[in-house]
Amino acid sequence: MVLTLELLFNDASVIKSVIDRVMQTKWDSIYWKRYLDFEQTMSRTFKTYLGTVTGVTAGSVIDRNSNKPIRQRRSLGSGIGEIAYLGDKYQMDNDRLDALKSLIDKYNQAKTADQVTALNNIINYIVDDIRQVLLAPHKRMDVVVGALRSIGKAEVKLADNPQGIELIDIELPFKFVTPLIASQTNFITYLKEQIEALKASYGIFSVMEMSRSTFNKYIVGSAEFGTNYKMLFGTAELAQSGGLITDSMVNQVFSGIGLPPIRIVEEYVAMPDGTTKQIFTDKRVTLLPSDKVGKMMWHEPYEASDPVPGKTYTRSEGGMYISQIRTDEGRFMEYGAEWIPNFTAPNKIVNFDLKNFS
């Protein structure tokens, strides 16, 4: 068989191989998957629970001859969630297509024994094109989920989404705490006292998230840390140089004084305007009850069930599709997905807003 560009892009097995190759690389981590799992919804609008019970109530101790007390499940606050539409179209560069055509020619001229290597070179070359299409919706959800975790709300404005029409606007009912400037000096003690007071209503927190800047300035760089904790790490050099103290070292101490472990969040996403966005906001500390805080709800895009003639489709997770088409204007790759994050117990998440701190 003589391989051509048309045959290559119309071969679903080849595109699937490229998708698998992309998911094995470490070029781009998908951050949101630490916190959410995919779950399908059959409707674009769905009921969302804002108060999922996170603990089991202790059973009653009764006399063996008495009736059992009647209990009811605690009512759950609810709202309506709506799926967001995600999609982009990419035109493949003519220079890249010429280079790809050269690789295809080498494949056609190769001996049968060498064609496996030649085909592998073709797949390696088009990985970056598929990578852009495959990861784009995941990166958008990274931005949205990062904003939700750090400030409890997320929005996609028109300026941030130049080709999009559907915009996202979500606000979650976190417990927000705004410390006064006087708390900055003894911020670690303040955190410990607040977390102890919150336990009765919010339970045990599994992790305390913050940006690298927040960690360095308000944890390691705090006067209280320098006075009470630095010397526990050993040498005088470490004691004088807070930048050498890592979150894992701090967590060894914090675990002994009743604070949840710190997770420094260093998540960055390339934006459509060419800038890079830090998706976890500085001067915020978020207490999570667990890593998994909800679901990424997905709905099957209409085009996936009613394909456009002439396009070749490949499916990916979360109902997402990738399609390719050749027109008189060029060769295009595009994707479509319908996703939205659904935090199942946002009222069990606590966020400290350090805007009053210097």
Tab-separated table of C-alpha atoms in Angstrom:
chain	number	residue	atom	x	y	z
A	1	MET	CA	0.000	0.000	0.000
A	2	VAL	CA	1.260	3.483	-0.901
A	3	LEU	CA	0.836	5.835	2.030
A	4	THR	CA	-0.423	9.362	1.380
A	5	LEU	CA	-1.310	12.304	3.601
A	6	GLU	CA	-4.982	11.579	3.022
A	7	LEU	CA	-4.643	7.925	3.981
A	8	LEU	CA	-2.560	8.858	7.028
A	9	PHE	CA	-5.068	11.304	8.488
A	10	ASN	CA	-8.042	9.137	7.586
A	11	ASP	CA	-6.592	6.100	9.379
A	12	ALA	CA	-8.206	6.098	12.829
A	13	SER	CA	-5.698	3.548	14.134
A	14	VAL	CA	-2.771	5.839	13.310
A	15	ILE	CA	-4.434	8.834	14.989
A	16	LYS	CA	-5.263	6.630	18.002
A	17	SER	CA	-1.574	5.619	18.186
A	18	VAL	CA	-0.596	9.287	18.200
A	19	ILE	CA	-3.121	10.062	20.951
A	20	ASP	CA	-1.723	7.220	23.052
A	21	ARG	CA	1.808	8.553	22.463
A	22	VAL	CA	0.784	12.048	23.563
A	23	MET	CA	-0.762	10.767	26.796
A	24	GLN	CA	2.498	8.983	27.641
A	25	THR	CA	4.645	12.100	27.322
A	26	LYS	CA	5.432	14.492	30.148
A	27	TRP	CA	5.319	17.641	28.063
A	28	ASP	CA	2.033	18.699	29.607
A	29	SER	CA	0.598	17.456	32.866
A	30	ILE	CA	-3.178	17.524	33.233
A	31	TYR	CA	-3.545	19.110	36.651
A	32	TRP	CA	-7.302	18.850	37.149
A	33	LYS	CA	-7.242	15.042	37.146
A	34	ARG	CA	-5.704	15.046	40.625
A	35	TYR	CA	-8.989	16.499	41.921
A	36	LEU	CA	-11.766	15.288	39.605
A	37	ASP	CA	-12.799	12.148	37.715
A	38	PHE	CA	-14.871	12.049	34.555
A	39	GLU	CA	-18.567	11.317	34.962
A	40	GLN	CA	-21.088	11.356	32.131
A	41	THR	CA	-24.324	13.301	32.261
A	42	MET	CA	-27.088	12.572	29.764
A	43	SER	CA	-28.343	16.156	29.902
A	44	ARG	CA	-26.451	19.404	29.356
A	45	THR	CA	-27.967	20.673	32.591
A	46	PHE	CA	-27.750	18.532	35.699
A	47	LYS	CA	-28.455	18.668	39.408
A	48	THR	CA	-25.380	19.415	41.464
A	49	TYR	CA	-25.121	18.744	45.195
A	50	LEU	CA	-23.406	21.395	47.262
A	51	GLY	CA	-23.404	19.587	50.603
A	52	THR	CA	-22.464	15.956	50.072
A	53	VAL	CA	-22.020	14.243	53.434
A	54	THR	CA	-18.314	13.636	53.996
A	55	GLY	CA	-18.466	11.664	57.227
A	56	VAL	CA	-20.569	8.861	58.664
A	57	THR	CA	-22.610	9.710	61.783
A	58	ALA	CA	-21.895	7.440	64.728
A	59	GLY	CA	-24.567	4.827	65.428
A	60	SER	CA	-26.863	5.046	68.452
A	61	VAL	CA	-26.385	2.876	71.527
A	62	ILE	CA	-29.826	1.580	72.590
A	63	ASP	CA	-31.379	-0.711	75.165
A	64	ARG	CA	-32.052	-4.136	73.682
A	65	ASN	CA	-35.778	-3.812	74.432
A	66	SER	CA	-36.234	-0.281	73.113
A	67	ASN	CA	-37.165	0.897	69.643
A	68	LYS	CA	-34.495	2.062	67.278
A	69	PRO	CA	-34.386	5.827	66.773
A	70	ILE	CA	-35.493	6.938	63.325
A	71	ARG	CA	-32.879	8.834	61.411
A	72	GLN	CA	-32.946	10.751	58.157
A	73	ARG	CA	-30.113	11.529	55.828
A	74	ARG	CA	-29.051	15.128	56.147
A	75	SER	CA	-30.525	17.178	53.341
A	76	LEU	CA	-28.138	18.268	50.639
A	77	GLY	CA	-28.123	21.733	49.174
A	78	SER	CA	-28.539	21.577	45.422
A	79	GLY	CA	-28.225	23.699	42.348
A	80	ILE	CA	-28.152	23.378	38.585
A	81	GLY	CA	-24.938	22.877	36.638
A	82	GLU	CA	-24.590	23.486	32.926
A	83	ILE	CA	-22.089	21.913	30.572
A	84	ALA	CA	-19.580	24.229	28.844
A	85	TYR	CA	-18.854	23.853	25.134
A	86	LEU	CA	-15.170	23.562	24.210
A	87	GLY	CA	-13.733	23.607	20.715
A	88	ASP	CA	-10.963	24.973	18.478
A	89	LYS	CA	-9.876	24.507	14.880
A	90	TYR	CA	-6.201	24.413	13.920
A	91	GLN	CA	-4.861	24.868	10.399
A	92	MET	CA	-1.779	22.747	9.792
A	93	ASP	CA	1.227	24.736	8.606
A	94	ASN	CA	2.257	24.110	4.966
A	95	ASP	CA	5.943	23.819	5.950
A	96	ARG	CA	5.092	21.071	8.443
A	97	LEU	CA	2.930	19.330	5.865
A	98	ASP	CA	5.839	19.422	3.370
A	99	ALA	CA	8.167	17.902	5.978
A	100	LEU	CA	5.534	15.269	6.779
A	101	LYS	CA	5.184	14.510	3.053
A	102	SER	CA	8.952	13.863	2.922
A	103	LEU	CA	8.650	11.366	5.794
A	104	ILE	CA	5.787	9.641	3.986
A	105	ASP	CA	7.916	9.413	0.812
A	106	LYS	CA	10.694	7.769	2.845
A	107	TYR	CA	8.150	5.305	4.203
A	108	ASN	CA	6.960	4.409	0.692
A	109	GLN	CA	10.534	3.946	-0.528
A	110	ALA	CA	11.647	1.906	2.473
A	111	LYS	CA	11.973	-1.847	2.454
A	112	THR	CA	9.272	-3.776	4.272
A	113	ALA	CA	11.578	-4.440	7.232
A	114	ASP	CA	12.301	-0.720	7.587
A	115	GLN	CA	8.736	0.533	7.233
A	116	VAL	CA	7.947	0.073	10.925
A	117	THR	CA	10.729	2.507	11.827
A	118	ALA	CA	9.650	4.898	9.076
A	119	LEU	CA	6.037	4.840	10.280
A	120	ASN	CA	7.216	5.442	13.834
A	121	ASN	CA	9.084	8.543	12.621
A	122	ILE	CA	5.860	9.795	11.005
A	123	ILE	CA	3.908	9.272	14.222
A	124	ASN	CA	6.606	11.033	16.260
A	125	TYR	CA	6.440	14.006	13.876
A	126	ILE	CA	2.698	14.534	14.082
A	127	VAL	CA	2.564	14.019	17.864
A	128	ASP	CA	2.954	17.756	18.471
A	129	ASP	CA	0.038	18.638	16.168
A	130	ILE	CA	-2.258	16.119	17.886
A	131	ARG	CA	-0.892	17.223	21.266
A	132	GLN	CA	-2.134	20.770	20.731
A	133	VAL	CA	-5.620	19.578	19.810
A	134	LEU	CA	-5.879	16.825	22.412
A	135	LEU	CA	-4.688	18.824	25.422
A	136	ALA	CA	-6.337	22.192	24.676
A	137	PRO	CA	-9.637	21.452	26.497
A	138	HIS	CA	-7.753	19.866	29.402
A	139	LYS	CA	-5.623	23.011	29.755
A	140	ARG	CA	-8.768	25.179	29.788
A	141	MET	CA	-10.187	23.010	32.573
A	142	ASP	CA	-6.842	23.288	34.400
A	143	VAL	CA	-7.334	27.066	34.431
A	144	VAL	CA	-10.947	26.777	35.602
A	145	VAL	CA	-10.299	24.166	38.321
A	146	GLY	CA	-7.197	26.028	39.522
A	147	ALA	CA	-9.198	29.221	39.930
A	148	LEU	CA	-12.000	27.373	41.726
A	149	ARG	CA	-9.574	25.781	44.172
A	150	SER	CA	-7.686	28.973	44.944
A	151	ILE	CA	-10.443	31.641	45.072
A	152	GLY	CA	-13.714	29.676	44.876
A	153	LYS	CA	-14.820	31.159	41.568
A	154	ALA	CA	-13.887	30.944	37.908
A	155	GLU	CA	-14.877	32.844	34.830
A	156	VAL	CA	-13.843	32.810	31.200
A	157	LYS	CA	-14.134	36.270	29.705
A	158	LEU	CA	-14.357	37.018	26.004
A	159	ALA	CA	-10.874	38.551	26.007
A	160	ASP	CA	-9.499	35.326	27.496
A	161	ASN	CA	-11.352	33.173	24.985
A	162	PRO	CA	-11.092	35.033	21.648
A	163	GLN	CA	-12.607	32.322	19.468
A	164	GLY	CA	-15.277	31.237	21.924
A	165	ILE	CA	-18.872	32.255	22.403
A	166	GLU	CA	-19.903	30.243	25.442
A	167	LEU	CA	-18.448	31.757	28.622
A	168	ILE	CA	-17.997	30.179	32.048
A	169	ASP	CA	-19.011	31.822	35.325
A	170	ILE	CA	-18.910	29.649	38.464
A	171	GLU	CA	-18.881	30.651	42.131
A	172	LEU	CA	-18.664	28.077	44.931
A	173	PRO	CA	-19.823	28.424	48.565
A	174	PHE	CA	-16.444	27.931	50.229
A	175	LYS	CA	-15.893	28.976	53.830
A	176	PHE	CA	-13.795	32.149	53.397
A	177	VAL	CA	-11.578	33.520	56.164
A	178	THR	CA	-9.784	36.875	55.854
A	179	PRO	CA	-7.090	37.271	58.528
A	180	LEU	CA	-6.297	40.759	59.784
A	181	ILE	CA	-2.814	42.216	59.299
A	182	ALA	CA	-2.051	41.557	63.002
A	183	SER	CA	-2.184	37.792	62.262
A	184	GLN	CA	0.755	37.937	59.858
A	185	THR	CA	3.426	37.944	62.555
A	186	ASN	CA	2.149	34.693	64.107
A	187	PHE	CA	0.506	33.266	61.005
A	188	ILE	CA	1.406	29.636	61.757
A	189	THR	CA	-0.173	29.813	65.210
A	190	TYR	CA	-3.162	31.592	63.677
A	191	LEU	CA	-3.595	28.790	61.115
A	192	LYS	CA	-3.344	26.139	63.818
A	193	GLU	CA	-5.965	27.849	65.993
A	194	GLN	CA	-8.330	28.369	63.059
A	195	ILE	CA	-8.030	24.756	61.879
A	196	GLU	CA	-8.677	23.470	65.396
A	197	ALA	CA	-11.806	25.640	65.612
A	198	LEU	CA	-13.002	24.491	62.185
A	199	LYS	CA	-12.725	20.766	62.921
A	200	ALA	CA	-16.119	20.558	64.640
A	201	SER	CA	-17.933	21.712	61.496
A	202	TYR	CA	-15.540	20.770	58.690
A	203	GLY	CA	-13.731	17.684	59.930
A	204	ILE	CA	-10.110	16.836	59.217
A	205	PHE	CA	-8.394	18.502	56.275
A	206	SER	CA	-6.079	16.327	54.219
A	207	VAL	CA	-4.003	19.035	52.560
A	208	MET	CA	-3.271	22.752	52.646
A	209	GLU	CA	-2.624	24.199	49.173
A	210	MET	CA	-0.802	27.424	48.347
A	211	SER	CA	1.467	28.897	45.689
A	212	ARG	CA	5.273	28.890	45.972
A	213	SER	CA	5.252	32.650	46.577
A	214	THR	CA	2.729	32.327	49.425
A	215	PHE	CA	4.723	29.490	51.011
A	216	ASN	CA	8.016	31.382	50.873
A	217	LYS	CA	6.610	34.704	52.096
A	218	TYR	CA	4.033	33.761	54.707
A	219	ILE	CA	5.180	30.355	55.990
A	220	VAL	CA	8.961	30.088	55.694
A	221	GLY	CA	9.383	33.861	55.628
A	222	SER	CA	7.240	34.590	58.652
A	223	ALA	CA	8.817	35.958	61.815
A	224	GLU	CA	7.282	33.119	63.838
A	225	PHE	CA	8.834	30.473	61.627
A	226	GLY	CA	12.264	32.035	61.931
A	227	THR	CA	11.975	32.233	65.707
A	228	ASN	CA	10.446	28.858	66.523
A	229	TYR	CA	11.070	26.377	63.730
A	230	LYS	CA	14.059	27.032	61.491
A	231	MET	CA	16.646	25.651	63.907
A	232	LEU	CA	14.833	22.316	63.895
A	233	PHE	CA	16.194	21.726	60.385
A	234	GLY	CA	19.785	21.514	61.466
A	235	THR	CA	22.542	23.781	60.246
A	236	ALA	CA	22.813	27.492	60.811
A	237	GLU	CA	22.943	28.002	57.043
A	238	LEU	CA	19.446	26.546	56.670
A	239	ALA	CA	18.274	28.566	59.618
A	240	GLN	CA	19.327	31.801	57.934
A	241	SER	CA	18.232	30.907	54.403
A	242	GLY	CA	14.512	30.207	54.243
A	243	GLY	CA	14.674	29.547	50.503
A	244	LEU	CA	16.543	26.300	51.182
A	245	ILE	CA	13.706	24.936	53.295
A	246	THR	CA	11.280	22.792	51.308
A	247	ASP	CA	7.638	22.010	51.891
A	248	SER	CA	8.496	18.399	52.806
A	249	MET	CA	10.839	19.646	55.532
A	250	VAL	CA	8.178	21.996	56.882
A	251	ASN	CA	5.582	19.220	56.808
A	252	GLN	CA	7.727	17.100	59.114
A	253	VAL	CA	7.312	19.802	61.745
A	254	PHE	CA	3.723	20.764	60.932
A	255	SER	CA	2.480	17.190	61.270
A	256	GLY	CA	3.628	17.252	64.875
A	257	ILE	CA	1.748	20.442	65.752
A	258	GLY	CA	-1.563	19.435	64.169
A	259	LEU	CA	-1.404	21.221	60.809
A	260	PRO	CA	-2.319	19.419	57.576
A	261	PRO	CA	0.520	18.905	55.093
A	262	ILE	CA	1.317	21.737	52.697
A	263	ARG	CA	1.141	21.202	48.954
A	264	ILE	CA	2.907	23.877	46.932
A	265	VAL	CA	0.936	24.363	43.720
A	266	GLU	CA	3.094	25.269	40.736
A	267	GLU	CA	0.709	25.017	37.807
A	268	TYR	CA	1.107	27.125	34.687
A	269	VAL	CA	-0.883	27.099	31.452
A	270	ALA	CA	-0.091	28.752	28.107
A	271	MET	CA	-2.945	31.082	27.118
A	272	PRO	CA	-4.271	31.916	23.613
A	273	ASP	CA	-2.676	35.396	23.722
A	274	GLY	CA	0.816	33.907	24.129
A	275	THR	CA	1.161	34.585	27.864
A	276	THR	CA	1.584	31.983	30.588
A	277	LYS	CA	-0.937	31.972	33.429
A	278	GLN	CA	-0.295	30.892	37.012
A	279	ILE	CA	-3.563	29.187	37.778
A	280	PHE	CA	-3.368	29.088	41.598
A	281	THR	CA	-3.643	32.618	42.966
A	282	ASP	CA	-1.020	34.074	45.310
A	283	LYS	CA	-2.037	35.132	48.832
A	284	ARG	CA	-4.524	32.277	49.099
A	285	VAL	CA	-4.411	29.139	51.267
A	286	THR	CA	-6.994	26.432	50.586
A	287	LEU	CA	-7.830	23.570	52.952
A	288	LEU	CA	-9.208	20.508	51.154
A	289	PRO	CA	-10.938	17.553	52.850
A	290	SER	CA	-9.406	15.184	50.284
A	291	ASP	CA	-7.715	15.226	46.886
A	292	LYS	CA	-10.852	14.116	45.063
A	293	VAL	CA	-13.314	16.967	45.433
A	294	GLY	CA	-15.787	16.223	42.653
A	295	LYS	CA	-16.407	15.130	39.089
A	296	MET	CA	-15.678	16.499	35.646
A	297	MET	CA	-19.127	16.173	34.127
A	298	TRP	CA	-19.159	15.443	30.404
A	299	HIS	CA	-21.824	15.239	27.758
A	300	GLU	CA	-21.459	13.769	24.288
A	301	PRO	CA	-21.087	16.579	21.727
A	302	TYR	CA	-23.811	16.563	19.075
A	303	GLU	CA	-21.292	16.354	16.212
A	304	ALA	CA	-19.860	13.152	17.664
A	305	SER	CA	-23.224	11.449	17.212
A	306	ASP	CA	-24.009	13.096	13.849
A	307	PRO	CA	-20.659	13.342	12.004
A	308	VAL	CA	-20.070	15.887	9.261
A	309	PRO	CA	-19.499	14.154	5.895
A	310	GLY	CA	-15.887	14.291	4.771
A	311	LYS	CA	-14.417	14.524	8.268
A	312	THR	CA	-12.494	11.725	9.958
A	313	TYR	CA	-13.229	11.359	13.671
A	314	THR	CA	-11.271	9.878	16.563
A	315	ARG	CA	-12.739	9.666	20.062
A	316	SER	CA	-10.942	10.375	23.310
A	317	GLU	CA	-11.891	10.313	26.986
A	318	GLY	CA	-14.726	12.399	28.323
A	319	GLY	CA	-16.699	12.167	25.081
A	320	MET	CA	-14.164	14.377	23.314
A	321	TYR	CA	-13.667	13.986	19.575
A	322	ILE	CA	-10.796	14.993	17.290
A	323	SER	CA	-11.501	15.418	13.590
A	324	GLN	CA	-9.451	16.077	10.465
A	325	ILE	CA	-10.547	17.497	7.113
A	326	ARG	CA	-8.907	18.700	3.899
A	327	THR	CA	-10.547	21.625	2.129
A	328	ASP	CA	-9.438	23.991	-0.628
A	329	GLU	CA	-8.261	26.318	2.167
A	330	GLY	CA	-5.919	23.766	3.726
A	331	ARG	CA	-5.835	20.852	6.138
A	332	PHE	CA	-7.524	21.373	9.485
A	333	MET	CA	-7.622	19.543	12.798
A	334	GLU	CA	-10.259	20.362	15.381
A	335	TYR	CA	-11.780	19.069	18.570
A	336	GLY	CA	-15.063	19.279	20.411
A	337	ALA	CA	-15.851	18.546	24.045
A	338	GLU	CA	-18.595	19.385	26.540
A	339	TRP	CA	-17.244	19.482	30.092
A	340	ILE	CA	-17.758	21.327	33.373
A	341	PRO	CA	-16.238	20.732	36.845
A	342	ASN	CA	-18.711	19.802	39.591
A	343	PHE	CA	-17.406	20.162	43.157
A	344	THR	CA	-19.562	17.828	45.228
A	345	ALA	CA	-18.862	19.363	48.656
A	346	PRO	CA	-17.601	22.925	48.198
A	347	ASN	CA	-19.065	23.918	51.553
A	348	LYS	CA	-16.477	21.628	53.196
A	349	ILE	CA	-13.577	23.581	51.673
A	350	VAL	CA	-11.994	26.488	53.568
A	351	ASN	CA	-10.082	29.308	51.906
A	352	PHE	CA	-7.874	31.879	53.618
A	353	ASP	CA	-7.637	35.187	51.763
A	354	LEU	CA	-4.408	36.953	52.794
A	355	LYS	CA	-5.213	40.215	51.012
A	356	ASN	CA	-4.622	42.193	54.227
A	357	PHE	CA	-1.060	40.879	54.552
A	358	SER	CA	1.831	42.983	53.321
